[in-house]
Structure formats: structure tokens, C-alpha cells
Amino acid sequence: MKKYKPVEFEKSWRDYWEEQQLYNVDNKLHAGKPKYYCLDMFPYPSGTGLHVGHWRGYVLSDVWSRYKMLQGYNVLHPMGWDNFGLPAENDAIKKGIHPKISTKNNINNIRRQLKEIGCVYDWSREITTSSPDYYKWTQWIFIQLYKKGLAYQKLQPVNWCDSCKVVLANEEVDGGKCERCGNENILKINKNQWMLKITDYAERLLNDLDKLDWPSKVKEMQRNWIGRSEGAIIRFPVKTIDNINENIEVFTTRPDTIFGVTYLVLAPEHPLISKLVSPEREVEVNCYIKRAQAVSYVERMKEDRPKTGVFTGTYACNPLTNRDIPIWVADYVLMDYGTGAIMAVPAHDERDFKFAKEYGLEIIQVIDSDSVKKDNEGNLLEAYTGDGKLINSQYIDQLNIEEAKKKIINILESKGVGEPKVNYKLRDWIFARQRYWGEPIPMIHCEKCGTLPVPEEELPVLLPDIESYKPTGTAESPLASIADWVNTSCPKCGGSSKRETDTMPQWAGSSWYFLRYVSPHCDNAIVDKELMNEWLPVDMYVGGVEHAVLHLLYARFWTKFLYDIGVVSFEEPFTRLFNQGMVCRIAYKCPKENLWLSAEELKDDFGKDNVHCPNDGELLIKSMEKMSKSKSNGVSPDGLVESYGTDSVRLYELFSGDPLQDCEWKDDGIKGCYSFLTKTWSFVIEANEKCKLGQEATLQANKLLHSLIKKVTDRVEAFKFNTAISAFMEFINKARKIPEAFSKETIESYLILLSPFAPHICEELWHNCLGHKESIFLAKWPVYNSEFVKEDIVEIIVQINGKYKVKLTVAPFENQEDLVNFATNNESVRKLLEDKTIVKSIVVPNKIVNFVVKDD
Ligand code: ANZ
Ligand code: ZN
């Protein structure tokens, strides 16, 4: 019998799939089938290529796509490159190669690696965000946004990294540090910036989350990011000094606590400060403001930060009690939320409480309940933020909080000193970078006519080729120094004018790429209408949870906008979302040099405890870390593919853990998968040899196979690929003892089931052992016969809060956690659990799953 040698045939099957255009959706092989659009979050082509951690998501979506194909769908599974933006530019700067060239090289390398995984993409649809025929349409969208008043310029404090010499977006400031270089010295400078008014869409972005079949964790993250708060605006008149007549407007979610206000706080950037500060306090206040500017927003928002502030020397007046209230300045109040000013209620707000304690300010309790904590003298021990009844509040005493809120808002309105207000945490999107490697913002500044969009027929505004793409070290983009690009004529008056030199942020191209894939070569419109209606929205979107907020929010925003201007016919781009967990691996760090050491450097010691540094003998710190270049714990797939073949690597990627969870990469884990494939190889060959023409499978063989069909189908549906693979392993250990018991048809079914996971070996055996002439991926996913799985099936009752909901039939689980997973992932159960938080799940093994839930 021939031995299993994957290197001998894997490559040629990959070539075969490409020649056959297996995933080319226009191919006539797929005519008349229903559509299925499966999309991977496309990669930034970084210089280091892909490690096995990156592979995980691509393998997952490939298995899913091949499975859908076998189920009879015409599967659109495209791939492309998000190669504008900071990572590519920084990488290029480091190596001194133009980003256009370096990203092209990187793309070629990653495309090769993706092909090597055996993923079949429809490469005829490949798109690149930096190619002019793509970014032409990114610029076009910008102009449409501008025309609708959703793109505007605003003087904004921006984060300036003194070390990278660039302006950083808020999301690039990570824990007060520059995300690129780790520098902690992030300054605020003012700059006129292009902004997109995503806040106009806040309500819809929030409400439409309910329609999506997404992990509830991601929806929750989006809800928090949008951050809707209901409350009120209240105006506190400033006590007149020098006849100034000003009000301090605050936003509060707790108008009910107005009788407990003991001071007001302005953010250090608040424009009123200079007007109302008393002369004798001016020096101190200015000094405080200066210091506050050096602190990042992220830092300022931290709960546990010591509270600091200064008194302005001035008082305001509580509009309902006429009491004098001191006005303070403190950096725990942020300028860009609400009104940049608050009414402080130390008795019921934790930050206010700490601040009041620090500066000896009065604390008036206005909410009472049994759980309020006090010392012997009756002083509050901490801020009480729970439910209760109003006290010390005149005519609203004894009301509950909700009643009190309503009543106070009514009174404020009738006196004209306040009104209800909904506030969002979501900020407008700063849509400009002072960098070279991005889409030029297609605007022109004319001294006479002002700021105008480039006429649409002149798009794209090409990014010029330049010698120096490095940051200028000023707050301008490198484009500003290319005179013959910058100077242009005004589209309105023809006079001399200047191009906008800022470029778009790296999120731009990825905010709409899913749309371009359906008609990537369409040059007279952003998308071909008919194809758009046929393919979109995306049925399954696969990618890392690190994009749970920004990318997904931006893509949803642009989709809603394109819907509003009639370009697309759907309001949400991604119907279903799957976030794979990260691949982790042991990592060693030398505490002395702060260096991470790789497996190559540590040789046989890798994996052991108490390892010493080969350079300086220091005891190394061993930990489990996300696989990454920076921790020196990446594993390149290239060598593994050479020794074990792609199929084994694919299987191990899937087998190493629940796809949703982080998993650990063990270097010899792959051997088990290789051994399983070797067994599969000899089993299929032997069974096929022993199988006589027309032979029927025995009852035993049928039972084995049909229970496998049932298990694999259920588990794939639930995205539990790891347990699907265990089912294969169990099967093969039993089946190889009775190879003579199988029929040709049962052997075929086995291969079809395995083919999405290990496509090469299955295609090889399908052709060269079983004698087929067409790809196995044109076969049909087998269906189990319930006759053969009777004993193997249990009925699971699913309850929510003890009430019967649905019945599921499934092969019994050994591990009851898998049963809970299976139930949570079932289509109808998922719907029932939407917008609920599972408090716990109670299991009667293989009989009942009861979810105890609360509403979100
Ligand atoms: C009085 C009060 C009493 C408050 C109380 C809370 C509890 P959300 O919207 O839920 O995050 N706040 C308002 N603007 C702020 C700003 N720019 N910087 C820092 N804090 C700000 O919370 C809104 C609450 O956060 C507001 O309600 C305000 O404090 C504070 F027992 O007003 B509250
Ligand atoms: Zn002009």
C-alpha cells in the first residue's frame, strides 16, 4: 500500500482548484444555486507575514465556506488587502522602502501563504485599498458625505506623539501611551481636522444592533461605545461679579439629586473659566490647567486616579434652592462629553465623593436606603449609588428615583432652567491623518470660494509618488511639501487654490470593501446594482474580536449612509459575525534585558520551567502569551507545512480548542493530527480494496458512519470544529478495525465529511483511490439516516428560566459543557437568548439545559 506523503500531492490539488475555479462564483458549475457570502476580515499585509495564529481565522472561514458549498450553495469567498495606513507606512519607513513597493512584496508573500493553507478564494475579485480604481470610490463616498453635511472641518485638540512626530487618533493612544512606539509623552495640540458626523447615526447604530445575529459580547461592546445616556441639561447662573451674566450648563443623568449638589466642576478646557475665575485665584487656576493638558484623556478617565482640582473663587447658584455653590476646575471632568461641566453630588457619585473628601467639601445625602453605609457619627463611608427614596429634598422627599427625575425635569422646564437630554459617548470620527500613505482627501481650498470638493469626474485624486514619505515632524502631512501637487486650480472660479494635504485614516478602505467584492471591476459605479442585490449583505463575517468596536461600527455607519443615499438596499452589512479566539503559546522573557527569547534561542529548554537566559544567565519569566512577533513566540507555518503537510496544520489549528476561545499552540500537538490522517489514508485505501462491487455496508458500519454524519453536522453548525474533529478520530479508531464492513458509498460519505477540514487528502483519495473525475467539493454533504442513529440520539429540552422553549435532537455529549455550547449555538436558541445575559446554565446530563437569564 502507498504511504501517506502529503508533500507529494497537496500542491497539485491546490493548483487543480485554481484551474477549476472552484470558488469562482461566476463559474457555470454553480449556476442555479442559492448564494452564500462568507467574508474574512481582510489583512494588513505586514512585513512579517502570517504566523500560525493568523491562520486560525482563515482556516475557520475556509472550512465554513467549503461546508456551505457542499451543502449546495454558490459561495462567494473573496480576499483582498487593506494596505493603506500606519502599519504599512511605519513598516516601510523602518526598512527604507517605498510603501507601495513594500506592501506589494508583503502582499505577494501573504497571498502565497494563504494559498498554502489550501484556502480557496475567488482571486478574480482580489482588491487592494491602495489601488486607484479602489480608492477612487473611497474618495467618492467622502464627497457624498460632504455633500450631505456629514463631513466637516473643526479645530480639534489632537494627540501629538513627540517621538513618532505624528498626530495620533484617540484609538492609537493606548493607556496614555503611543500605540506605535510606547512613548508616554502625548501632547495636545489644536488642529483643523476633517470629521465625519457619525453621531448623527448614533440612535440607528444602537437600535439596529437588535437585528443582528452577532455574539452578544460584541453587541454589548458596541452599545457601550455608543453609550446612550438619558438625563437632563441644567443651567446654574454664575453669581454676578463685574456684571457677567453667564450660566453654567451641566449634563446630568441624575436630576433627582439636585438638592445634593454641593459644588460644580468645569473641565480644564472649559471656555468660561477665564471669564469667571476670581483675580486672586487666577495664577493657581492657570497653573492647574497647564498641568492638566499634559495628561491624556485615557488617564484622566481612570476611576482610581487621585482626584485633583482648584477652586475658581467664584460661586454659582442652584436654580431650585438659590443656594451658593462653589465652582471648581478638575481634570476628572472631560471637555468633550456632555457640556464639559458637571453638578457634583458627592453623596451619590464615586468620583465626586473622593474629590469632596480630598478637598473637604460638603456632602449632602439625598437618597436613602437600608444599604447606605455610614460611620458612628452618621457620615457616609462611601458614595451610595443604589436605589432608594429621596430625603433632604423638600417637595420630592419620599419619591423614588424615577419619580423624582420626572418631577425635577418638569420643574426645570417650567422655570426655563433645564430640559431633558439624551447624550452619547460616541464622538464624531476624526477622519484625517497627517501621513503620506493613505487616500488623499478629495477637497480643494480656494481663497475666494472656500473649501470645495474635487469634481467627481476628476476622481481619483492620485496619491503622488514622492521621495520622502516620512512624517515631516510638523503637524502637516508630507504631501504639503509637494508644491506641484498641492497647487491646483479652483473647480469653481479657476483661480489658484490648494489641495487638502491630509489623508484618510486607515479605517476608510475597510469601511466599505465588502461592497466592492461583488463587482470589483465596475468602473462607472461604486457597485453594480444587480449584483449588489444578488449577493449582499454578507451572510457570515469571520475575524478577530479586536475589531468588535471601531471597524464594525464604521462599516455599519457607511452602510447606513449608502442606504440613505440610495446606493445600497440593505442597512446592515454583516448579518452574522463570528470572532475566533487567539492562538497563544509559551513565551520567555529575560527580566534583565526586557527581551523576549524565541524557541530557536532556547533550543531544548523551550517549554521547561526555570530556564536561564543564554546571554546573561538570568532566570527567565515564563508566561502564556498571544502569539506575536514582538513576544518572539510566533510559529511560522512554512516549516510545518513542509514536514507534515497543510492538512495536518489545518486540522491542528482547528483541533487545538474551541474556535471562540483562545487556545494554546503546543509544538507537538500537530503529530496527533498527522497520525489521524495517516490512519484515514490507510483506512480508505484498505476499505476500498476490500469492497466488492455492489457490496452493502454492514449494520455496524452504517451505525458508525451515520452517527458521525450527525455529530459532524451538528458540531460544524455550532462552529465547534474542534469537537467535530474528535468525532472523526473516534470514528477512525473503530472503523479501521472493520475495513471490510464498508460500502463504496459509506467510504465516500466519510471523505466528503472530512473534506472541508482536510481538503487535500480527501481530494487525492476521491480521485486516485475512489476513481472520481470531478472535485469532491462538487459532491453533496451527506445526510444521516435516523434508522442508524436511534440509539445515538438524545432529545434535549431547552428551557429559559425554567420554561420549556425548544427540543433539540443530538448525539449525546460526554462533556456537558459541550452540550451547553451546542445549545447556545443552535439557531433558534440563539434567537431566544438574544439581548439576554446568561446568569448560569443548569444541566441535567443529556436531557435538559436550563438557561437562567436576565434581560440586558
Ligand atoms: C450629577 C450626578 C449625581 C451624576 C449622581 C451622577 C451620579 P454617563 O452619561 O452615564 O456616563 N458627567 C457629565 N458630564 C461629564 C463630563 N464631561 N466628564 C465627567 N463626568 C461627567 O454619566 C453622566 C454623569 O457623569 C453625569 O451625571 C455627571 O455626573 C457626570 F449621583 O450628575 B452626574
Ligand atoms: Zn475659487
PDB file of N, CA and C and ligand atoms in Angstrom, residues 444-450 452 489-497, ligand 2:
ATOM      1  N   ILE A 444     -10.536  70.793  -2.118  1.00  0.00           N
ATOM      2  CA  ILE A 444      -9.688  71.884  -2.584  1.00  0.00           C
ATOM      3  C   ILE A 444     -10.028  73.146  -1.783  1.00  0.00           C
ATOM      4  N   HIS A 445      -8.977  73.862  -1.368  1.00  0.00           N
ATOM      5  CA  HIS A 445      -9.213  75.104  -0.632  1.00  0.00           C
ATOM      6  C   HIS A 445      -8.892  76.288  -1.530  1.00  0.00           C
ATOM      7  N   CYS A 446      -9.921  77.108  -1.799  1.00  0.00           N
ATOM      8  CA  CYS A 446      -9.723  78.292  -2.625  1.00  0.00           C
ATOM      9  C   CYS A 446      -9.915  79.514  -1.733  1.00  0.00           C
ATOM     10  N   GLU A 447      -9.039  80.472  -1.869  1.00  0.00           N
ATOM     11  CA  GLU A 447      -9.149  81.656  -1.014  1.00  0.00           C
ATOM     12  C   GLU A 447     -10.449  82.394  -1.248  1.00  0.00           C
ATOM     13  N   LYS A 448     -10.896  82.389  -2.512  1.00  0.00           N
ATOM     14  CA  LYS A 448     -12.119  83.118  -2.835  1.00  0.00           C
ATOM     15  C   LYS A 448     -13.368  82.295  -2.515  1.00  0.00           C
ATOM     16  N   CYS A 449     -13.373  81.035  -2.957  1.00  0.00           N
ATOM     17  CA  CYS A 449     -14.604  80.242  -2.876  1.00  0.00           C
ATOM     18  C   CYS A 449     -14.685  79.339  -1.655  1.00  0.00           C
ATOM     19  N   GLY A 450     -13.640  79.308  -0.874  1.00  0.00           N
ATOM     20  CA  GLY A 450     -13.689  78.444   0.304  1.00  0.00           C
ATOM     21  C   GLY A 450     -13.301  77.014  -0.025  1.00  0.00           C
ATOM     22  N   LEU A 452     -13.963  73.306  -1.329  1.00  0.00           N
ATOM     23  CA  LEU A 452     -14.852  72.669  -2.308  1.00  0.00           C
ATOM     24  C   LEU A 452     -14.402  71.242  -2.589  1.00  0.00           C
ATOM     25  N   SER A 489      -6.045  74.353  -9.566  1.00  0.00           N
ATOM     26  CA  SER A 489      -6.962  75.460  -9.830  1.00  0.00           C
ATOM     27  C   SER A 489      -8.326  75.155  -9.228  1.00  0.00           C
ATOM     28  N   CYS A 490      -8.994  76.195  -8.831  1.00  0.00           N
ATOM     29  CA  CYS A 490     -10.280  76.050  -8.161  1.00  0.00           C
ATOM     30  C   CYS A 490     -11.327  75.548  -9.150  1.00  0.00           C
ATOM     31  N   PRO A 491     -12.084  74.507  -8.797  1.00  0.00           N
ATOM     32  CA  PRO A 491     -13.087  73.975  -9.711  1.00  0.00           C
ATOM     33  C   PRO A 491     -14.231  74.965  -9.982  1.00  0.00           C
ATOM     34  N   LYS A 492     -14.341  76.018  -9.145  1.00  0.00           N
ATOM     35  CA  LYS A 492     -15.443  76.965  -9.328  1.00  0.00           C
ATOM     36  C   LYS A 492     -14.991  78.206 -10.081  1.00  0.00           C
ATOM     37  N   CYS A 493     -13.947  78.899  -9.566  1.00  0.00           N
ATOM     38  CA  CYS A 493     -13.543  80.165 -10.173  1.00  0.00           C
ATOM     39  C   CYS A 493     -12.304  80.019 -11.043  1.00  0.00           C
ATOM     40  N   GLY A 494     -11.672  78.858 -11.019  1.00  0.00           N
ATOM     41  CA  GLY A 494     -10.494  78.642 -11.848  1.00  0.00           C
ATOM     42  C   GLY A 494      -9.238  79.260 -11.296  1.00  0.00           C
ATOM     43  N   GLY A 495      -9.374  80.028 -10.226  1.00  0.00           N
ATOM     44  CA  GLY A 495      -8.212  80.686  -9.626  1.00  0.00           C
ATOM     45  C   GLY A 495      -7.295  79.698  -8.932  1.00  0.00           C
ATOM     46  N   SER A 496      -6.173  80.221  -8.475  1.00  0.00           N
ATOM     47  CA  SER A 496      -5.229  79.299  -7.853  1.00  0.00           C
ATOM     48  C   SER A 496      -5.751  78.893  -6.473  1.00  0.00           C
ATOM     49  N   SER A 497      -5.532  77.659  -6.163  1.00  0.00           N
ATOM     50  CA  SER A 497      -6.029  77.122  -4.899  1.00  0.00           C
ATOM     51  C   SER A 497      -5.155  75.946  -4.503  1.00  0.00           C
TER      52      SER A 497
HETATM   53 ZN    ZN B   2     -12.350  79.538  -6.263  1.00  0.00          ZN
END
